Structures are given as structure tokens and as C-alpha cells.
Amino acid sequence: MTDGEMRKEMIITLHELPGIGWQTIRKVVEYGAWDCYQRFTANAWMSSVGMRSEQAGAVVKAFGDLKIGRRCEQLYKRGIHVITRFDGGYPELLSEIPQPPWVLYTIGNLELLNRPSIAIVGTRGPTAYGRKAALDIALGLSEQGITVVSGLARGIDGIAHEGALRASGGTIAVLGSPVDVIYPAENRSLYNEIAGRGLLVSETPLGTSIHPGLFPLRNRIIAGLSLGTVVVEAAEKSGSLITADMALEMSREVFAVPGTISSPKSIGTNRLINRSGAKLITSIVDIMEEYSWLISGGLTGGERGSKGSEPLTSQEEHIFQLLVDQPRSTDELIELSSMPFGLLHAVLINLTIKRKIEQHSGSIYSVL
């Protein structure tokens, strides 16, 4: 049993314990007691990482019942993969946000987690104009090989998923419920289609009851997985504006589809354009202007994942040569290459797809 396997099991256990929050897990991770946890008493946890007595007691009991690998094996049989922040497949864009999820529960195609993605969010009760805009944008992005991220809610979210599934880019549905719970129930057929052809993701432990507090947490993952966020119809206090605000705080691009000044469903989007600096868009051309390097770098298109002998672009060759001598972290590559983070992230994805490099835990890359 490796330290990595032990750490993964302990992080999942902590994540699923009631009363244990993000910061407490951070303290345990920084302390790194992976190989000696069985000798820790409640008092030891209280003194070493500052747990409260009730937290420490719960942790001692939970760690005493650990059966390493059993949990993940049982979930795998149900088609559920569990990823922690230290696993190689953890999405790098998400790791850059404040308080990234320690654990992700997934069903479907894990490759989508590390492909270029754009989020599309909006009202649960769209107009015909909003429905068409969301469908056209999602389809257009997917035709360019870009994955569409949304929240599987009624309205714009569901329409965005449907549009993305019509082309090669695929879609990721980030749930506010446990990954094995279909919510809302009316999206059952869409949920099943995404499970088969896209990816379902949730931070919420299995068995958790759905409550309103889960949805802002979901929204930060939607924004965090994406290079940018598109808002299609949002009322004055729409939840999709929370996602847009989070994207702005993460220094990600925000786009908004303008609406008529008389429509209450467009108050939020129009204000994003007017007050928050969101880019007004009328088609995916306006979006792709911000990500021209995705096209020039050969990152779009549905066939990119199947060719291991494709030539490298000059940007890819530059990063590849930086990794020939030794593995390097993302921070080191940013410093050595002077590339913007978004561009570097896209280049690393393409080198991985072309089977030139591989990603390790801690956002470390090496040549194959």
C-alpha cells in the first residue's frame, strides 16, 4: 500500500465526514500523517491540526474503520470514479481556483475533464430567443471540439447540454446533488445520455440530501472547469449571475448574450455587459476571438484525440523541449515559457492528447 493510496482514502474519508470542512482537510493534508494515522488519538489530532474535540473523535473512529481501496472499488463497480486533488486526472484549471474541491465523483468520460471547456448558464425559464441562442452557441462550440460545461438544471443548462451532445466536443454536467442522483427528475433522459456520452461530476458525497447550499458550490466548479462562462438570459437575481461573478473573480472570461431592454429575463445579462465588463456576444465567432490560440494551436476538432503521430506546433515544441531534460510544474513552465496560463494549459492538453507528455499529481508534467 503506497502513501498515495493511503492519502487518497483518507482525503475521501475526511471529505465525507459531517462537520469536517475544506480548511480542516487542508490542515490534515499539510500535516501529512498518512503513514502514522492509526497511532493518532483524538488529542493528537486536536494538537497537531487544531481539530475540535468532536471532529477529532469522529476522525479517529472513521480512520479506524478504513479499508484501503474498498470504497473506490465498490463505487467503480457502479460506474463511479472518485478523483482527489492529488490524482493525475484532476483538472488543472480547477486546481487554480480558491478552495478547489478535494474530491470529485464522476460518471462517464474522464478525458473531458482536461479538454478546453466553456460554460453556458442561464435562466430556468428561457424565452424562445434564449433557447435558440443557447442551442446555437453550445452546438457551435462543440463543433469546434470545445467541451460545454453546465449544471443540468432546467432551461438554459439542459439546452446547452443537448446542443453540445450533437457534435464532437462533448459536455460536462456539474451537479448540485450526489452524482448518482438525478435532479431535477425531468432531466432523467438527458442525465442518462450524458452518463453515456459525456461526463457527470459532483463534489457532493453520495447519500447527501439535496439542499440549496449545494448549488453555489456547484457553480464555482462550473466556472472553475471552464476557460470562460457564457450567460444566456438571466434575471436580476439569477443564480447564473453567481457563476459569472465567480468566473470574474477567477480571472476567467465572461460573455453575455444581450436581450431586449423590456425583458426581465435579460436584466442580469445586460447589466453584466454594462457594469461588469462581460463581452457582448451574438455568435461563437465572438467567443473564439478570445481563444484564437485554440484554433491556431490545432486544439479544436473532433478527431484530435486519435492521432499519436501528429506534428507539433511551435508552441507545443517549445513546451516539449522544456520537459525533455526533467519534469516540471505548471508554475515552472509559465516562468520559463512566458505563456499566459490559459494558452499553456491548452498546449499541455494537446501534448497529452498527442501522447508526448503525461501529467502527474501536483500538476507536474514529464515526457513519455
Coordinates of C-alpha atoms in Angstrom, one line a residue:
M1 CA 0.0 0.0 0.0
T2 CA 1.5 3.3 -1.1
D3 CA 1.4 6.7 0.6
G4 CA -0.6 7.9 -2.3
E5 CA -3.3 5.2 -1.9
M6 CA -3.4 6.0 1.8
R7 CA -3.7 9.7 1.3
K8 CA -6.5 9.3 -1.3
E9 CA -8.5 7.1 1.1
M10 CA -8.0 9.5 4.0
I11 CA -9.0 12.6 2.0
I12 CA -12.2 10.9 0.8
T13 CA -13.0 9.8 4.3
L14 CA -12.5 13.3 5.7
H15 CA -14.5 14.8 2.8
E16 CA -17.4 12.5 3.6
L17 CA -17.4 13.2 7.4
P18 CA -20.1 15.6 8.6
G19 CA -18.6 18.6 10.4
I20 CA -15.2 18.4 8.5
G21 CA -14.7 21.3 6.2
W22 CA -12.3 22.3 3.5
Q23 CA -9.9 24.1 5.8
T24 CA -9.7 21.1 8.2
I25 CA -8.8 18.8 5.3
R26 CA -6.2 21.3 4.2
K27 CA -4.6 21.2 7.6
V28 CA -4.5 17.4 7.6
V29 CA -3.0 17.4 4.1
E30 CA -0.3 19.9 5.1
Y31 CA 0.5 17.8 8.2
G32 CA 0.7 14.7 6.1
A33 CA 0.1 12.0 8.7
W34 CA -0.6 9.3 6.0
D35 CA 1.6 6.6 7.4
C36 CA 1.0 7.1 11.2
Y37 CA -2.7 8.0 11.4
Q38 CA -3.5 4.7 13.2
R39 CA -1.4 5.9 16.2
F40 CA -3.2 9.2 16.4
T41 CA -5.5 9.7 19.3
A42 CA -8.2 12.4 19.4
N43 CA -5.9 14.5 21.5
A44 CA -3.2 14.1 18.9
W45 CA -5.5 15.4 16.1
M46 CA -6.5 18.3 18.2
S47 CA -3.0 19.3 19.0
S48 CA -1.5 18.6 15.6
V49 CA -4.0 20.2 13.2
G50 CA -6.3 22.1 15.6
M51 CA -9.4 20.0 15.3
R52 CA -12.3 20.5 17.7
S53 CA -12.9 17.6 20.1
E54 CA -16.0 16.3 18.3
Q55 CA -14.1 16.5 15.0
A56 CA -11.2 14.6 16.3
G57 CA -13.4 11.9 17.8
A58 CA -15.2 11.4 14.5
V59 CA -11.9 11.2 12.6
V60 CA -10.4 8.6 14.9
K61 CA -13.4 6.4 14.6
A62 CA -13.6 6.8 10.8
F63 CA -9.9 6.2 10.3
G64 CA -10.1 3.1 12.5
D65 CA -12.7 1.6 10.1
L66 CA -10.6 2.3 6.9
K67 CA -10.4 -0.5 4.4
I68 CA -8.0 1.0 1.8
G69 CA -9.2 0.7 -1.7
R70 CA -12.5 -1.0 -0.8
R71 CA -14.6 2.2 -1.2
C72 CA -13.3 3.1 -4.6
E73 CA -13.6 -0.4 -5.8
Q74 CA -17.2 -0.6 -4.8
L75 CA -18.0 2.7 -6.5
Y76 CA -16.1 1.6 -9.6
K77 CA -18.4 -1.4 -9.9
R78 CA -21.3 1.1 -10.0
G79 CA -19.6 3.2 -12.8
I80 CA -18.5 5.9 -10.4
H81 CA -14.9 7.1 -10.4
V82 CA -13.5 9.1 -7.5
I83 CA -10.8 11.7 -8.1
T84 CA -8.9 13.6 -5.5
R85 CA -6.7 16.7 -6.0
F86 CA -3.6 14.5 -5.9
D87 CA -4.7 12.2 -8.8
G88 CA -3.2 12.7 -12.2
G89 CA -6.6 13.2 -13.9
Y90 CA -7.6 16.1 -11.7
P91 CA -8.4 19.1 -13.9
E92 CA -5.7 21.6 -13.8
L93 CA -7.9 24.6 -14.4
L94 CA -10.0 23.6 -11.4
S95 CA -6.9 23.3 -9.3
E96 CA -6.2 27.0 -9.8
I97 CA -9.3 28.3 -8.1
P98 CA -9.7 29.3 -4.5
Q99 CA -10.5 26.2 -2.4
P100 CA -10.7 23.7 -5.2
P101 CA -12.7 20.6 -4.4
W102 CA -10.7 17.9 -2.6
V103 CA -12.9 15.2 -4.1
L104 CA -14.8 14.7 -7.4
Y105 CA -17.3 11.9 -8.0
T106 CA -17.7 11.2 -11.7
I107 CA -19.6 9.1 -14.2
G108 CA -18.7 9.0 -17.8
N109 CA -15.8 10.1 -20.0
L110 CA -12.9 11.4 -17.7
E111 CA -10.9 12.7 -20.7
L112 CA -13.4 15.6 -20.9
L113 CA -12.0 17.0 -17.6
N114 CA -8.8 18.1 -19.2
R115 CA -10.1 19.3 -22.6
P116 CA -10.7 23.0 -23.4
S117 CA -14.1 23.9 -21.9
I118 CA -16.6 26.8 -22.0
A119 CA -19.5 27.1 -19.5
I120 CA -23.0 28.1 -20.6
V121 CA -25.5 29.0 -17.9
G122 CA -28.8 31.0 -17.7
T123 CA -32.4 31.1 -16.7
R124 CA -34.5 28.1 -15.9
G125 CA -37.4 29.6 -17.8
P126 CA -35.9 30.8 -21.1
T127 CA -37.8 32.6 -23.9
A128 CA -37.7 31.2 -27.5
Y129 CA -34.9 33.6 -28.2
G130 CA -32.8 32.4 -25.2
R131 CA -33.4 28.7 -26.1
K132 CA -32.2 29.2 -29.7
A133 CA -29.2 31.3 -28.6
A134 CA -28.1 28.6 -26.0
L135 CA -28.6 25.8 -28.5
D136 CA -26.7 27.5 -31.3
I137 CA -23.8 28.5 -29.1
A138 CA -23.4 25.1 -27.5
L139 CA -23.6 23.3 -30.8
G140 CA -21.1 25.8 -32.4
L141 CA -18.6 25.3 -29.6
S142 CA -18.9 21.6 -29.6
E143 CA -18.4 21.5 -33.4
Q144 CA -15.1 23.3 -32.7
G145 CA -14.1 20.5 -30.3
I146 CA -14.7 22.6 -27.2
T147 CA -16.5 20.9 -24.3
V148 CA -19.6 22.6 -22.9
V149 CA -19.9 22.8 -19.1
S150 CA -23.2 23.5 -17.4
G151 CA -25.3 22.5 -14.4
L152 CA -28.0 20.1 -15.7
A153 CA -30.7 22.5 -14.4
R154 CA -34.0 23.2 -16.2
G155 CA -33.9 25.7 -19.0
I156 CA -30.6 27.0 -20.5
D157 CA -28.4 24.4 -18.7
G158 CA -30.3 21.5 -20.2
I159 CA -30.5 23.1 -23.7
A160 CA -26.7 23.7 -23.6
H161 CA -26.0 20.1 -22.8
E162 CA -28.3 19.0 -25.6
G163 CA -26.7 21.2 -28.1
A164 CA -23.2 20.1 -27.1
L165 CA -24.1 16.4 -27.5
R166 CA -25.0 17.0 -31.2
A167 CA -21.3 17.4 -32.0
S168 CA -17.8 16.2 -31.1
G169 CA -16.9 18.5 -28.2
G170 CA -19.0 16.7 -25.6
T171 CA -20.4 18.1 -22.4
I172 CA -19.8 18.1 -18.6
A173 CA -22.8 18.3 -16.3
V174 CA -21.8 19.6 -12.8
L175 CA -24.4 18.5 -10.3
G176 CA -25.6 20.1 -7.1
S177 CA -26.7 16.7 -6.0
P178 CA -24.7 13.5 -5.5
V179 CA -23.5 12.2 -8.8
D180 CA -25.9 9.2 -8.7
V181 CA -29.0 11.4 -8.0
I182 CA -31.0 12.8 -11.0
Y183 CA -32.1 16.3 -10.2
P184 CA -34.4 17.6 -11.5
A185 CA -36.2 14.3 -12.2
E186 CA -37.4 15.7 -15.6
N187 CA -33.9 15.6 -16.9
R188 CA -33.6 11.8 -16.5
S189 CA -33.1 11.0 -20.2
L190 CA -30.6 13.9 -20.5
Y191 CA -28.7 12.6 -17.4
N192 CA -28.5 9.1 -18.9
E193 CA -27.3 10.4 -22.2
I194 CA -24.6 12.5 -20.6
A195 CA -23.5 9.5 -18.5
G196 CA -23.1 7.5 -21.7
R197 CA -21.6 10.2 -24.0
G198 CA -20.3 13.0 -21.7
L199 CA -19.4 13.4 -18.1
L200 CA -21.3 13.8 -14.8
V201 CA -19.4 15.5 -12.0
S202 CA -20.2 16.2 -8.4
E203 CA -18.3 17.3 -5.3
T204 CA -21.2 16.1 -3.1
P205 CA -20.7 12.8 -1.2
L206 CA -23.1 10.0 -2.0
G207 CA -26.1 9.9 0.2
T208 CA -26.2 13.6 0.9
S209 CA -29.7 15.2 1.0
I210 CA -30.2 17.9 -1.6
H211 CA -30.3 21.4 -0.1
P212 CA -29.9 25.0 -1.5
G213 CA -26.4 25.5 -0.2
L214 CA -25.0 22.9 -2.6
F215 CA -25.7 24.9 -5.7
P216 CA -23.4 27.8 -5.1
L217 CA -20.6 25.2 -4.5
R218 CA -21.6 23.6 -7.8
N219 CA -21.4 27.0 -9.6
R220 CA -17.8 27.5 -8.6
I221 CA -16.9 24.2 -10.1
I222 CA -18.7 25.1 -13.4
A223 CA -16.7 28.4 -13.6
G224 CA -13.5 26.7 -12.4
L225 CA -13.5 24.0 -15.0
S226 CA -14.0 26.5 -17.8
L227 CA -11.8 28.9 -19.8
G228 CA -14.8 31.2 -19.9
T229 CA -18.5 31.4 -19.0
V230 CA -21.4 32.4 -21.3
V231 CA -24.6 33.7 -19.7
V232 CA -27.8 33.4 -21.8
E233 CA -30.8 35.2 -20.2
A234 CA -30.5 35.9 -16.5
A235 CA -33.0 37.8 -14.4
E236 CA -31.9 40.4 -11.9
K237 CA -31.2 37.9 -9.1
S238 CA -30.5 34.8 -11.2
G239 CA -28.2 32.1 -9.8
S240 CA -26.3 32.1 -13.1
L241 CA -25.0 35.6 -12.2
I242 CA -23.3 33.9 -9.2
T243 CA -21.4 31.7 -11.7
A244 CA -20.5 34.7 -13.7
D245 CA -19.2 36.6 -10.7
M246 CA -17.2 33.6 -9.6
A247 CA -15.7 33.4 -13.1
L248 CA -14.7 37.0 -13.0
E249 CA -13.1 36.5 -9.5
M250 CA -11.1 33.6 -11.1
S251 CA -9.9 36.0 -13.8
R252 CA -11.8 33.9 -16.5
E253 CA -13.6 35.5 -19.4
V254 CA -17.3 36.2 -19.1
F255 CA -19.6 36.5 -22.1
A256 CA -23.2 37.6 -22.2
V257 CA -25.9 37.3 -24.8
P258 CA -27.7 40.7 -24.9
G259 CA -31.5 40.8 -24.5
T260 CA -34.2 43.4 -25.1
I261 CA -34.4 46.1 -22.5
S262 CA -38.1 45.3 -21.8
S263 CA -37.4 41.6 -20.9
P264 CA -37.0 40.8 -17.2
K265 CA -35.1 37.7 -18.2
S266 CA -32.3 39.9 -19.7
I267 CA -31.8 42.3 -16.9
G268 CA -28.9 40.3 -15.5
T269 CA -27.2 39.7 -18.8
N270 CA -27.5 43.3 -19.9
R271 CA -26.1 44.5 -16.5
L272 CA -23.2 42.1 -16.9
I273 CA -22.3 43.8 -20.2
N274 CA -22.9 47.3 -18.8
R275 CA -21.3 47.1 -15.4
S276 CA -19.1 44.0 -15.1
G277 CA -17.2 44.2 -18.4
A278 CA -18.7 40.9 -19.9
K279 CA -18.2 40.7 -23.6
L280 CA -21.3 41.0 -25.6
I281 CA -21.7 38.1 -28.0
T282 CA -24.0 37.3 -30.8
S283 CA -22.4 34.0 -32.0
I284 CA -19.5 31.7 -31.2
V285 CA -17.3 33.8 -33.5
D286 CA -17.3 36.5 -30.7
I287 CA -16.2 33.8 -28.2
M288 CA -13.5 32.3 -30.4
E289 CA -11.9 35.7 -31.0
E290 CA -10.8 35.4 -27.4
Y291 CA -9.4 31.9 -27.8
S292 CA -7.8 32.1 -31.3
W293 CA -4.9 30.1 -30.0
L294 CA -7.2 27.1 -29.6
I295 CA -7.6 27.1 -33.4
S296 CA -4.1 28.1 -34.3
G297 CA -2.7 25.5 -32.0
G298 CA -4.8 22.8 -33.6
L299 CA -6.8 22.1 -30.4
T300 CA -10.2 22.1 -31.9
G301 CA -12.0 19.4 -34.0
G302 CA -13.4 16.1 -33.1
E303 CA -10.6 13.9 -34.4
R304 CA -7.7 15.3 -32.4
G305 CA -7.6 12.6 -29.8
S306 CA -6.9 9.6 -32.0
K307 CA -3.6 10.5 -33.7
G308 CA -0.4 9.9 -31.8
S309 CA 2.0 11.0 -34.6
E310 CA 0.6 14.5 -35.3
P311 CA 3.3 17.2 -35.8
L312 CA 3.8 19.6 -33.0
T313 CA 3.1 23.3 -33.4
S314 CA 5.9 25.7 -32.5
Q315 CA 4.3 26.4 -29.1
E316 CA 3.9 22.7 -28.4
E317 CA 7.5 22.0 -29.4
H318 CA 8.7 24.8 -27.1
I319 CA 7.0 23.3 -24.1
F320 CA 8.0 19.8 -25.1
Q321 CA 11.7 20.8 -25.2
L322 CA 11.4 22.4 -21.7
L323 CA 10.3 19.0 -20.4
V324 CA 12.9 16.8 -22.2
D325 CA 15.6 17.3 -19.6
Q326 CA 13.4 17.0 -16.5
P327 CA 9.7 17.0 -15.3
R328 CA 8.4 20.5 -14.5
S329 CA 5.5 22.0 -12.7
T330 CA 3.0 24.3 -14.3
D331 CA 4.4 27.3 -12.4
E332 CA 7.9 26.5 -13.7
L333 CA 6.6 26.2 -17.3
I334 CA 4.8 29.6 -17.0
E335 CA 8.0 31.2 -15.8
L336 CA 10.2 29.6 -18.5
S337 CA 7.9 29.9 -21.4
S338 CA 6.3 33.3 -20.6
M339 CA 3.0 31.9 -21.9
P340 CA -0.4 33.0 -20.4
F341 CA -1.8 30.4 -18.2
G342 CA -4.8 29.7 -20.5
L343 CA -2.6 29.2 -23.5
L344 CA -0.1 27.0 -21.6
H345 CA -3.0 24.9 -20.3
A346 CA -4.3 24.3 -23.8
V347 CA -0.8 23.4 -25.1
L348 CA -0.3 20.9 -22.3
I349 CA -3.7 19.3 -23.0
N350 CA -2.7 18.9 -26.7
L351 CA 0.7 17.4 -25.9
T352 CA -1.1 14.9 -23.6
I353 CA -3.6 14.1 -26.3
K354 CA -0.8 13.6 -28.8
R355 CA 0.9 11.2 -26.3
K356 CA 4.0 13.3 -26.0
I357 CA 3.8 14.1 -22.3
E358 CA 1.9 12.9 -19.2
Q359 CA 0.6 14.6 -16.1
H360 CA 1.4 13.6 -12.6
S361 CA 0.0 14.6 -9.2
G362 CA 0.8 18.2 -8.2
S363 CA 0.4 19.5 -11.8
I364 CA 3.8 18.0 -12.7
Y365 CA 4.5 17.1 -16.4
S366 CA 7.1 14.8 -17.9
V367 CA 7.7 13.4 -21.4
L368 CA 6.6 9.9 -22.3

